[in-house]
Amino acid sequence: MELDVLERCMHEMQVILDRTVAVVSPDGKVIAATNDGEVGRVYPNVAVFFASADKIAVQDETTMIKLYINGQPKFAIVIDGTDNQAHTYVSLINRWLLAELEDEVHEADFNSFLKNILLENELPGDIPLKARDYKIAYATKRCAFLICVKENDCQSVVDILRNMFPNRQQDFILPLDQENIVLLKDLQRDQDGNFSVNVTSDSVAESVLGTLKSELMTTFHIGVGLVIETLKDVAKSYREATLALVIGRIFSPESDIMKYEQLGLGRLIYQLSPTLCKMFLDEVFPDNSYFQLDNETLLTIDKFFENNLNGSETSRQLFVHRNTLVYRLDKVQKLTRLDLRKFDDAVLFKLASMVRLYLEYQERQSFTTPEDLNRE
């Protein structure tokens, strides 16, 4: 973390200083510099400087100052020149780096606090007190969005999200690992901090998905939890977002946005044991009758369900005569004993089809390594 901050500051310094500046470890090795070619170089005089009681010194045409972290000299800042200007520069750079490092430590603690809430590692009674210390609004409507990305895209996605939601005291972006990022979005306020009724979980999810796709030209999946009222409940919304992604991948793999509140029967089926599901499937489709249905018939069934059992609309969308549709539905009834034109039979077939998808998912899980799971 410290090295990242130091390297970033050195790169920013390149455009404002006409002198070489380096951050050096106690053994004299350059770990970051305004000139990348300096990295790895050894300043032998730095070790002597660290052994002394001096905080700032002039040696071998350079000016150097000790950078104290937690009260201990951890690095030295070295700048070319021994004039008054070099002395002024190195003192200002020392203050700048200290401020940047302190901000980074604060942000790390800040993010750690929020992650602990997500993972339920914070005592509920401590959350309001710590939220006040970090200047986080405790009681406001929030929603957790779990964004699943490809490993190589993680940092790019984080950068895009921070540009979309720059108010770090209001909206929180938390990378959990290289493939999962949580966005905790305040739904009561817009980006300027003003109260707004136009910010909804739907609008946020659509905006994030559209921006990520246009910027990175790849696919993403977003799980959306329910809206909660207080900071301590974000763990619940996060669990719901996680479950939405898992269940959504089973029953609606073509969807990019998966909302917990729209899981429907999928959430119920996911809680059933595989043994119970197999018994149910054997009763609805005896002798594996489902697998006797060809792809054309299965496509017809899906389209029939999409159109709410409307035969005329289904035949129109499939570009077939209505008699052809009737023939296919009769074929389904003959093989499965279920007449999909009847509501009860249609519901039973739909439910059994979803149970079959769930069992196939369970079978894949039993033959899948943890690395494969992350790639799904």
CSV table of C-alpha atoms in Angstrom, one decimal:
chain,number,residue,atom,x,y,z
A,1,MET,CA,0.0,0.0,0.0
A,2,GLU,CA,2.8,2.5,1.0
A,3,LEU,CA,4.7,1.7,-2.2
A,4,ASP,CA,1.7,2.3,-4.4
A,5,VAL,CA,1.2,5.7,-2.8
A,6,LEU,CA,4.9,6.7,-3.1
A,7,GLU,CA,5.0,5.6,-6.7
A,8,ARG,CA,1.8,7.6,-7.5
A,9,CYS,CA,3.2,10.7,-5.9
A,10,MET,CA,6.5,10.4,-7.7
A,11,HIS,CA,4.7,10.2,-11.1
A,12,GLU,CA,2.6,13.2,-10.2
A,13,MET,CA,5.8,15.1,-9.2
A,14,GLN,CA,7.4,14.5,-12.6
A,15,VAL,CA,5.4,17.3,-14.2
A,16,ILE,CA,5.9,19.9,-11.6
A,17,LEU,CA,9.6,19.5,-10.7
A,18,ASP,CA,12.7,19.9,-12.8
A,19,ARG,CA,14.9,17.9,-10.3
A,20,THR,CA,15.1,14.2,-9.6
A,21,VAL,CA,13.4,13.1,-6.4
A,22,ALA,CA,13.8,9.6,-5.0
A,23,VAL,CA,12.3,7.7,-2.1
A,24,VAL,CA,15.0,5.5,-0.6
A,25,SER,CA,14.9,2.6,1.9
A,26,PRO,CA,17.3,2.6,4.9
A,27,ASP,CA,19.8,0.4,3.1
A,28,GLY,CA,20.0,3.1,0.4
A,29,LYS,CA,18.0,1.4,-2.4
A,30,VAL,CA,15.6,3.6,-4.4
A,31,ILE,CA,12.1,2.2,-4.3
A,32,ALA,CA,10.3,5.1,-6.2
A,33,ALA,CA,11.5,8.1,-8.1
A,34,THR,CA,10.4,10.8,-10.5
A,35,ASN,CA,12.9,9.2,-13.0
A,36,ASP,CA,11.9,5.5,-13.4
A,37,GLY,CA,15.5,4.8,-14.3
A,38,GLU,CA,16.6,5.6,-10.8
A,39,VAL,CA,14.5,2.8,-9.2
A,40,GLY,CA,16.9,0.1,-7.9
A,41,ARG,CA,19.9,2.4,-7.7
A,42,VAL,CA,21.7,2.4,-4.3
A,43,TYR,CA,22.7,5.6,-2.5
A,44,PRO,CA,25.5,4.4,-0.1
A,45,ASN,CA,25.4,7.7,1.9
A,46,VAL,CA,21.8,7.1,2.9
A,47,ALA,CA,22.7,4.3,5.3
A,48,VAL,CA,25.1,6.7,7.1
A,49,PHE,CA,22.3,9.3,7.2
A,50,PHE,CA,19.9,6.8,8.9
A,51,ALA,CA,22.5,5.9,11.5
A,52,SER,CA,22.7,9.6,12.5
A,53,ALA,CA,20.3,11.6,14.6
A,54,ASP,CA,19.8,14.2,11.9
A,55,LYS,CA,16.4,14.6,10.3
A,56,ILE,CA,17.7,16.5,7.3
A,57,ALA,CA,21.2,16.5,5.8
A,58,VAL,CA,23.2,17.6,2.8
A,59,GLN,CA,25.5,14.9,1.2
A,60,ASP,CA,27.2,14.4,-2.2
A,61,GLU,CA,25.3,17.1,-4.1
A,62,THR,CA,21.9,16.0,-2.7
A,63,THR,CA,19.6,17.0,0.1
A,64,MET,CA,17.8,14.3,2.1
A,65,ILE,CA,15.2,14.2,4.8
A,66,LYS,CA,13.8,11.3,6.8
A,67,LEU,CA,10.2,10.3,6.3
A,68,TYR,CA,8.7,9.3,9.6
A,69,ILE,CA,5.8,6.8,9.7
A,70,ASN,CA,4.2,6.0,13.1
A,71,GLY,CA,7.1,7.9,14.8
A,72,GLN,CA,9.8,5.9,13.2
A,73,PRO,CA,12.1,6.9,10.2
A,74,LYS,CA,11.1,4.4,7.5
A,75,PHE,CA,12.3,6.1,4.3
A,76,ALA,CA,14.5,9.0,3.1
A,77,ILE,CA,13.5,11.5,0.5
A,78,VAL,CA,16.5,12.5,-1.7
A,79,ILE,CA,16.5,15.4,-4.1
A,80,ASP,CA,19.2,16.7,-6.4
A,81,GLY,CA,20.9,19.9,-5.2
A,82,THR,CA,22.1,21.5,-2.0
A,83,ASP,CA,20.7,25.0,-2.3
A,84,ASN,CA,18.0,26.6,-0.4
A,85,GLN,CA,15.4,25.7,-3.0
A,86,ALA,CA,16.3,22.0,-2.7
A,87,HIS,CA,15.9,22.3,1.1
A,88,THR,CA,12.4,23.9,0.6
A,89,TYR,CA,11.4,21.3,-2.0
A,90,VAL,CA,12.4,18.3,0.1
A,91,SER,CA,10.5,19.7,3.2
A,92,LEU,CA,7.4,20.3,1.1
A,93,ILE,CA,7.6,16.8,-0.5
A,94,ASN,CA,8.0,15.3,3.0
A,95,ARG,CA,4.7,16.9,4.1
A,96,TRP,CA,3.0,15.9,0.9
A,97,LEU,CA,4.0,12.3,1.2
A,98,LEU,CA,3.0,12.2,4.9
A,99,ALA,CA,-0.4,13.6,4.1
A,100,GLU,CA,-1.0,11.1,1.3
A,101,LEU,CA,0.1,8.1,3.4
A,102,GLU,CA,-2.1,9.2,6.3
A,103,ASP,CA,-5.1,9.5,3.9
A,104,GLU,CA,-4.3,6.1,2.5
A,105,VAL,CA,-4.2,4.6,6.0
A,106,HIS,CA,-7.5,6.3,6.9
A,107,GLU,CA,-9.1,5.0,3.7
A,108,ALA,CA,-7.8,1.5,4.4
A,109,ASP,CA,-9.3,1.6,7.9
A,110,PHE,CA,-12.5,3.1,6.5
A,111,ASN,CA,-12.9,0.3,3.9
A,112,SER,CA,-12.0,-2.3,6.5
A,113,PHE,CA,-14.8,-1.0,8.7
A,114,LEU,CA,-17.3,-1.3,5.8
A,115,LYS,CA,-16.1,-4.7,4.8
A,116,ASN,CA,-16.4,-5.9,8.4
A,117,ILE,CA,-20.1,-4.7,8.4
A,118,LEU,CA,-20.7,-6.6,5.1
A,119,LEU,CA,-19.2,-9.8,6.5
A,120,GLU,CA,-20.9,-9.3,9.9
A,121,ASN,CA,-17.6,-9.0,11.8
A,122,GLU,CA,-18.7,-5.8,13.6
A,123,LEU,CA,-20.8,-5.8,16.7
A,124,PRO,CA,-24.2,-4.1,15.9
A,125,GLY,CA,-23.8,-1.8,18.9
A,126,ASP,CA,-20.5,-0.5,17.7
A,127,ILE,CA,-21.6,0.3,14.1
A,128,PRO,CA,-23.4,3.6,14.9
A,129,LEU,CA,-20.4,4.9,17.0
A,130,LYS,CA,-17.8,4.0,14.4
A,131,ALA,CA,-20.0,5.4,11.6
A,132,ARG,CA,-20.1,8.7,13.5
A,133,ASP,CA,-16.3,8.7,13.8
A,134,TYR,CA,-15.9,8.0,10.0
A,135,LYS,CA,-18.6,10.6,9.2
A,136,ILE,CA,-20.8,8.1,7.6
A,137,ALA,CA,-24.6,8.6,7.6
A,138,TYR,CA,-26.1,5.8,9.7
A,139,ALA,CA,-29.8,6.0,8.9
A,140,THR,CA,-30.3,6.4,5.1
A,141,LYS,CA,-31.7,4.1,2.4
A,142,ARG,CA,-29.0,2.1,0.8
A,143,CYS,CA,-28.7,-0.9,-1.5
A,144,ALA,CA,-25.9,-3.4,-2.1
A,145,PHE,CA,-24.8,-4.2,-5.6
A,146,LEU,CA,-22.5,-7.1,-6.2
A,147,ILE,CA,-20.6,-6.7,-9.5
A,148,CYS,CA,-19.0,-9.9,-10.9
A,149,VAL,CA,-16.1,-9.1,-13.2
A,150,LYS,CA,-13.3,-10.8,-15.0
A,151,GLU,CA,-10.1,-10.9,-13.0
A,152,ASN,CA,-8.1,-8.6,-15.4
A,153,ASP,CA,-10.9,-6.0,-15.3
A,154,CYS,CA,-11.2,-5.5,-11.6
A,155,GLN,CA,-9.1,-2.4,-11.2
A,156,SER,CA,-10.5,-0.8,-14.3
A,157,VAL,CA,-14.1,-1.4,-13.0
A,158,VAL,CA,-13.1,0.1,-9.6
A,159,ASP,CA,-11.8,3.2,-11.4
A,160,ILE,CA,-14.9,3.6,-13.5
A,161,LEU,CA,-17.2,3.2,-10.5
A,162,ARG,CA,-15.2,5.8,-8.5
A,163,ASN,CA,-15.7,8.2,-11.4
A,164,MET,CA,-19.4,7.5,-11.5
A,165,PHE,CA,-19.8,7.8,-7.7
A,166,PRO,CA,-17.1,10.2,-6.5
A,167,ASN,CA,-18.6,11.1,-3.1
A,168,ARG,CA,-16.7,8.7,-0.9
A,169,GLN,CA,-18.6,9.6,2.2
A,170,GLN,CA,-21.8,8.7,0.6
A,171,ASP,CA,-21.3,5.9,-1.9
A,172,PHE,CA,-18.8,3.1,-1.2
A,173,ILE,CA,-16.9,0.9,-3.6
A,174,LEU,CA,-15.4,-2.1,-1.9
A,175,PRO,CA,-13.3,-4.7,-3.9
A,176,LEU,CA,-13.7,-8.0,-2.1
A,177,ASP,CA,-11.3,-9.9,-4.4
A,178,GLN,CA,-10.1,-9.9,-8.0
A,179,GLU,CA,-13.6,-10.8,-9.3
A,180,ASN,CA,-16.2,-9.3,-7.0
A,181,ILE,CA,-16.8,-5.7,-6.2
A,182,VAL,CA,-19.5,-4.3,-3.9
A,183,LEU,CA,-21.1,-1.0,-4.4
A,184,LEU,CA,-23.1,0.4,-1.4
A,185,LYS,CA,-25.2,3.1,-2.9
A,186,ASP,CA,-27.1,5.8,-1.0
A,187,LEU,CA,-30.5,5.9,-2.7
A,188,GLN,CA,-31.7,9.0,-0.9
A,189,ARG,CA,-29.2,11.4,-2.3
A,190,ASP,CA,-27.8,12.3,-5.8
A,191,GLN,CA,-24.1,12.8,-6.6
A,192,ASP,CA,-24.2,16.3,-5.2
A,193,GLY,CA,-25.5,15.1,-1.9
A,194,ASN,CA,-29.0,16.5,-2.5
A,195,PHE,CA,-32.0,14.5,-1.5
A,196,SER,CA,-33.6,12.9,-4.6
A,197,VAL,CA,-36.5,10.5,-5.2
A,198,ASN,CA,-35.2,9.6,-8.7
A,199,VAL,CA,-32.4,7.3,-7.4
A,200,THR,CA,-33.6,3.7,-7.4
A,201,SER,CA,-31.9,0.4,-7.4
A,202,ASP,CA,-33.1,-0.2,-10.9
A,203,SER,CA,-31.7,3.0,-12.3
A,204,VAL,CA,-28.3,2.5,-10.5
A,205,ALA,CA,-28.0,-1.1,-11.8
A,206,GLU,CA,-28.8,0.0,-15.4
A,207,SER,CA,-26.5,2.9,-15.2
A,208,VAL,CA,-23.6,0.9,-13.9
A,209,LEU,CA,-24.1,-1.9,-16.4
A,210,GLY,CA,-24.4,0.5,-19.4
A,211,THR,CA,-21.3,2.4,-18.4
A,212,LEU,CA,-19.2,-0.7,-17.8
A,213,LYS,CA,-20.2,-2.3,-21.1
A,214,SER,CA,-19.5,0.9,-23.0
A,215,GLU,CA,-16.1,1.5,-21.3
A,216,LEU,CA,-14.7,-2.0,-21.3
A,217,MET,CA,-16.7,-3.8,-24.0
A,218,THR,CA,-17.2,-7.0,-22.1
A,219,THR,CA,-19.9,-8.8,-20.1
A,220,PHE,CA,-20.8,-8.2,-16.4
A,221,HIS,CA,-23.3,-9.6,-14.0
A,222,ILE,CA,-24.8,-7.5,-11.2
A,223,GLY,CA,-26.6,-8.9,-8.2
A,224,VAL,CA,-29.0,-6.5,-6.5
A,225,GLY,CA,-30.1,-6.8,-2.9
A,226,LEU,CA,-33.1,-5.2,-1.2
A,227,VAL,CA,-33.1,-1.6,0.0
A,228,ILE,CA,-32.3,-1.2,3.7
A,229,GLU,CA,-32.7,1.7,6.1
A,230,THR,CA,-29.6,1.6,8.3
A,231,LEU,CA,-25.9,0.9,8.0
A,232,LYS,CA,-26.0,-2.2,10.1
A,233,ASP,CA,-28.4,-3.9,7.7
A,234,VAL,CA,-26.1,-3.6,4.6
A,235,ALA,CA,-24.9,-7.2,5.4
A,236,LYS,CA,-28.4,-8.4,4.7
A,237,SER,CA,-28.6,-6.5,1.4
A,238,TYR,CA,-25.2,-7.9,0.5
A,239,ARG,CA,-26.3,-11.5,1.2
A,240,GLU,CA,-29.3,-11.0,-0.9
A,241,ALA,CA,-27.2,-9.6,-3.8
A,242,THR,CA,-24.9,-12.6,-3.5
A,243,LEU,CA,-27.9,-15.0,-3.5
A,244,ALA,CA,-29.4,-13.2,-6.5
A,245,LEU,CA,-26.2,-13.8,-8.5
A,246,VAL,CA,-26.0,-17.5,-7.6
A,247,ILE,CA,-29.7,-18.2,-8.3
A,248,GLY,CA,-29.8,-16.0,-11.3
A,249,ARG,CA,-27.0,-17.9,-12.9
A,250,ILE,CA,-29.0,-21.1,-12.5
A,251,PHE,CA,-32.4,-20.0,-13.8
A,252,SER,CA,-31.7,-16.9,-15.8
A,253,PRO,CA,-28.1,-17.2,-17.1
A,254,GLU,CA,-28.8,-14.8,-20.0
A,255,SER,CA,-29.6,-11.9,-17.6
A,256,ASP,CA,-27.0,-9.3,-16.8
A,257,ILE,CA,-28.9,-7.8,-13.8
A,258,MET,CA,-30.2,-10.2,-11.2
A,259,LYS,CA,-32.5,-8.8,-8.5
A,260,TYR,CA,-33.2,-10.6,-5.2
A,261,GLU,CA,-36.8,-9.5,-5.2
A,262,GLN,CA,-37.4,-11.1,-8.6
A,263,LEU,CA,-36.0,-14.5,-7.9
A,264,GLY,CA,-39.5,-15.9,-7.4
A,265,LEU,CA,-39.7,-19.7,-7.5
A,266,GLY,CA,-35.9,-19.9,-8.0
A,267,ARG,CA,-35.3,-18.8,-4.4
A,268,LEU,CA,-37.7,-21.5,-3.1
A,269,ILE,CA,-36.2,-24.3,-5.2
A,270,TYR,CA,-32.7,-23.3,-4.2
A,271,GLN,CA,-33.5,-24.2,-0.6
A,272,LEU,CA,-34.8,-27.7,-1.4
A,273,SER,CA,-32.6,-30.7,-1.0
A,274,PRO,CA,-31.4,-32.5,-4.2
A,275,THR,CA,-33.0,-35.7,-3.0
A,276,LEU,CA,-36.4,-34.1,-2.7
A,277,CYS,CA,-36.0,-32.4,-6.1
A,278,LYS,CA,-35.2,-35.8,-7.7
A,279,MET,CA,-38.3,-37.4,-6.2
A,280,PHE,CA,-40.4,-34.5,-7.5
A,281,LEU,CA,-38.9,-34.7,-11.0
A,282,ASP,CA,-39.5,-38.4,-11.2
A,283,GLU,CA,-43.1,-37.9,-10.4
A,284,VAL,CA,-43.7,-35.1,-12.9
A,285,PHE,CA,-41.6,-36.7,-15.7
A,286,PRO,CA,-41.8,-40.5,-15.2
A,287,ASP,CA,-39.4,-42.5,-17.4
A,288,ASN,CA,-37.4,-39.4,-18.2
A,289,SER,CA,-40.2,-38.2,-20.5
A,290,TYR,CA,-38.8,-34.6,-20.5
A,291,PHE,CA,-35.7,-35.7,-22.4
A,292,GLN,CA,-37.8,-37.2,-25.2
A,293,LEU,CA,-38.8,-33.6,-26.1
A,294,ASP,CA,-36.8,-32.3,-29.0
A,295,ASN,CA,-35.2,-28.8,-29.2
A,296,GLU,CA,-37.9,-27.5,-31.5
A,297,THR,CA,-40.6,-28.5,-29.0
A,298,LEU,CA,-38.7,-27.1,-26.0
A,299,LEU,CA,-38.3,-23.8,-27.9
A,300,THR,CA,-42.1,-23.8,-28.5
A,301,ILE,CA,-42.8,-24.4,-24.8
A,302,ASP,CA,-40.5,-21.5,-23.8
A,303,LYS,CA,-42.2,-19.1,-26.2
A,304,PHE,CA,-45.6,-20.3,-25.1
A,305,PHE,CA,-44.8,-19.5,-21.5
A,306,GLU,CA,-43.2,-16.2,-22.5
A,307,ASN,CA,-46.6,-15.2,-24.0
A,308,ASN,CA,-48.6,-16.2,-21.0
A,309,LEU,CA,-50.1,-19.3,-22.7
A,310,ASN,CA,-51.4,-17.2,-25.6
A,311,GLY,CA,-51.5,-19.5,-28.6
A,312,SER,CA,-52.1,-16.9,-31.3
A,313,GLU,CA,-49.2,-14.7,-30.2
A,314,THR,CA,-46.9,-17.7,-29.8
A,315,SER,CA,-47.6,-19.0,-33.3
A,316,ARG,CA,-47.1,-15.5,-34.7
A,317,GLN,CA,-43.7,-15.1,-33.1
A,318,LEU,CA,-42.6,-18.6,-34.1
A,319,PHE,CA,-43.9,-18.0,-37.7
A,320,VAL,CA,-45.9,-21.3,-37.6
A,321,HIS,CA,-49.5,-22.0,-38.3
A,322,ARG,CA,-51.7,-22.3,-35.2
A,323,ASN,CA,-52.4,-26.0,-36.1
A,324,THR,CA,-48.7,-26.6,-35.9
A,325,LEU,CA,-48.6,-25.1,-32.5
A,326,VAL,CA,-51.5,-27.3,-31.4
A,327,TYR,CA,-49.8,-30.4,-32.8
A,328,ARG,CA,-46.6,-29.6,-30.8
A,329,LEU,CA,-48.6,-29.0,-27.6
A,330,ASP,CA,-50.5,-32.3,-28.2
A,331,LYS,CA,-47.1,-34.0,-28.5
A,332,VAL,CA,-46.0,-32.6,-25.2
A,333,GLN,CA,-49.2,-33.8,-23.6
A,334,LYS,CA,-48.8,-37.3,-25.0
A,335,LEU,CA,-45.2,-37.6,-23.8
A,336,THR,CA,-45.6,-36.0,-20.4
A,337,ARG,CA,-49.3,-36.2,-19.6
A,338,LEU,CA,-49.3,-32.5,-19.1
A,339,ASP,CA,-51.6,-30.2,-21.1
A,340,LEU,CA,-49.8,-26.9,-21.2
A,341,ARG,CA,-52.9,-25.1,-22.3
A,342,LYS,CA,-54.2,-25.7,-18.8
A,343,PHE,CA,-52.9,-23.4,-16.1
A,344,ASP,CA,-52.2,-26.0,-13.5
A,345,ASP,CA,-50.4,-28.3,-15.8
A,346,ALA,CA,-48.3,-25.3,-17.2
A,347,VAL,CA,-47.3,-24.3,-13.7
A,348,LEU,CA,-46.3,-27.9,-12.9
A,349,PHE,CA,-44.2,-28.2,-16.1
A,350,LYS,CA,-42.5,-24.8,-15.4
A,351,LEU,CA,-41.7,-25.8,-11.9
A,352,ALA,CA,-40.3,-29.2,-12.9
A,353,SER,CA,-38.2,-27.5,-15.6
A,354,MET,CA,-36.7,-25.2,-13.0
A,355,VAL,CA,-36.0,-28.1,-10.6
A,356,ARG,CA,-34.2,-29.9,-13.5
A,357,LEU,CA,-32.0,-26.8,-14.0
A,358,TYR,CA,-31.2,-26.7,-10.3
A,359,LEU,CA,-30.2,-30.4,-10.2
A,360,GLU,CA,-28.0,-29.9,-13.2
A,361,TYR,CA,-26.4,-27.0,-11.4
A,362,GLN,CA,-25.8,-29.2,-8.3
A,363,GLU,CA,-24.2,-31.9,-10.5
A,364,ARG,CA,-21.9,-29.3,-12.1
A,365,GLN,CA,-20.9,-28.1,-8.6
A,366,SER,CA,-19.9,-31.6,-7.5
A,367,PHE,CA,-17.5,-31.9,-10.4
A,368,THR,CA,-16.1,-28.3,-10.3
A,369,THR,CA,-13.0,-26.9,-8.7
A,370,PRO,CA,-13.0,-23.6,-6.8
A,371,GLU,CA,-11.1,-22.0,-9.7
A,372,ASP,CA,-13.8,-23.1,-12.1
A,373,LEU,CA,-16.5,-21.6,-9.9
A,374,ASN,CA,-14.9,-18.2,-10.1
A,375,ARG,CA,-14.9,-18.4,-13.9
A,376,GLU,CA,-18.6,-19.2,-14.2
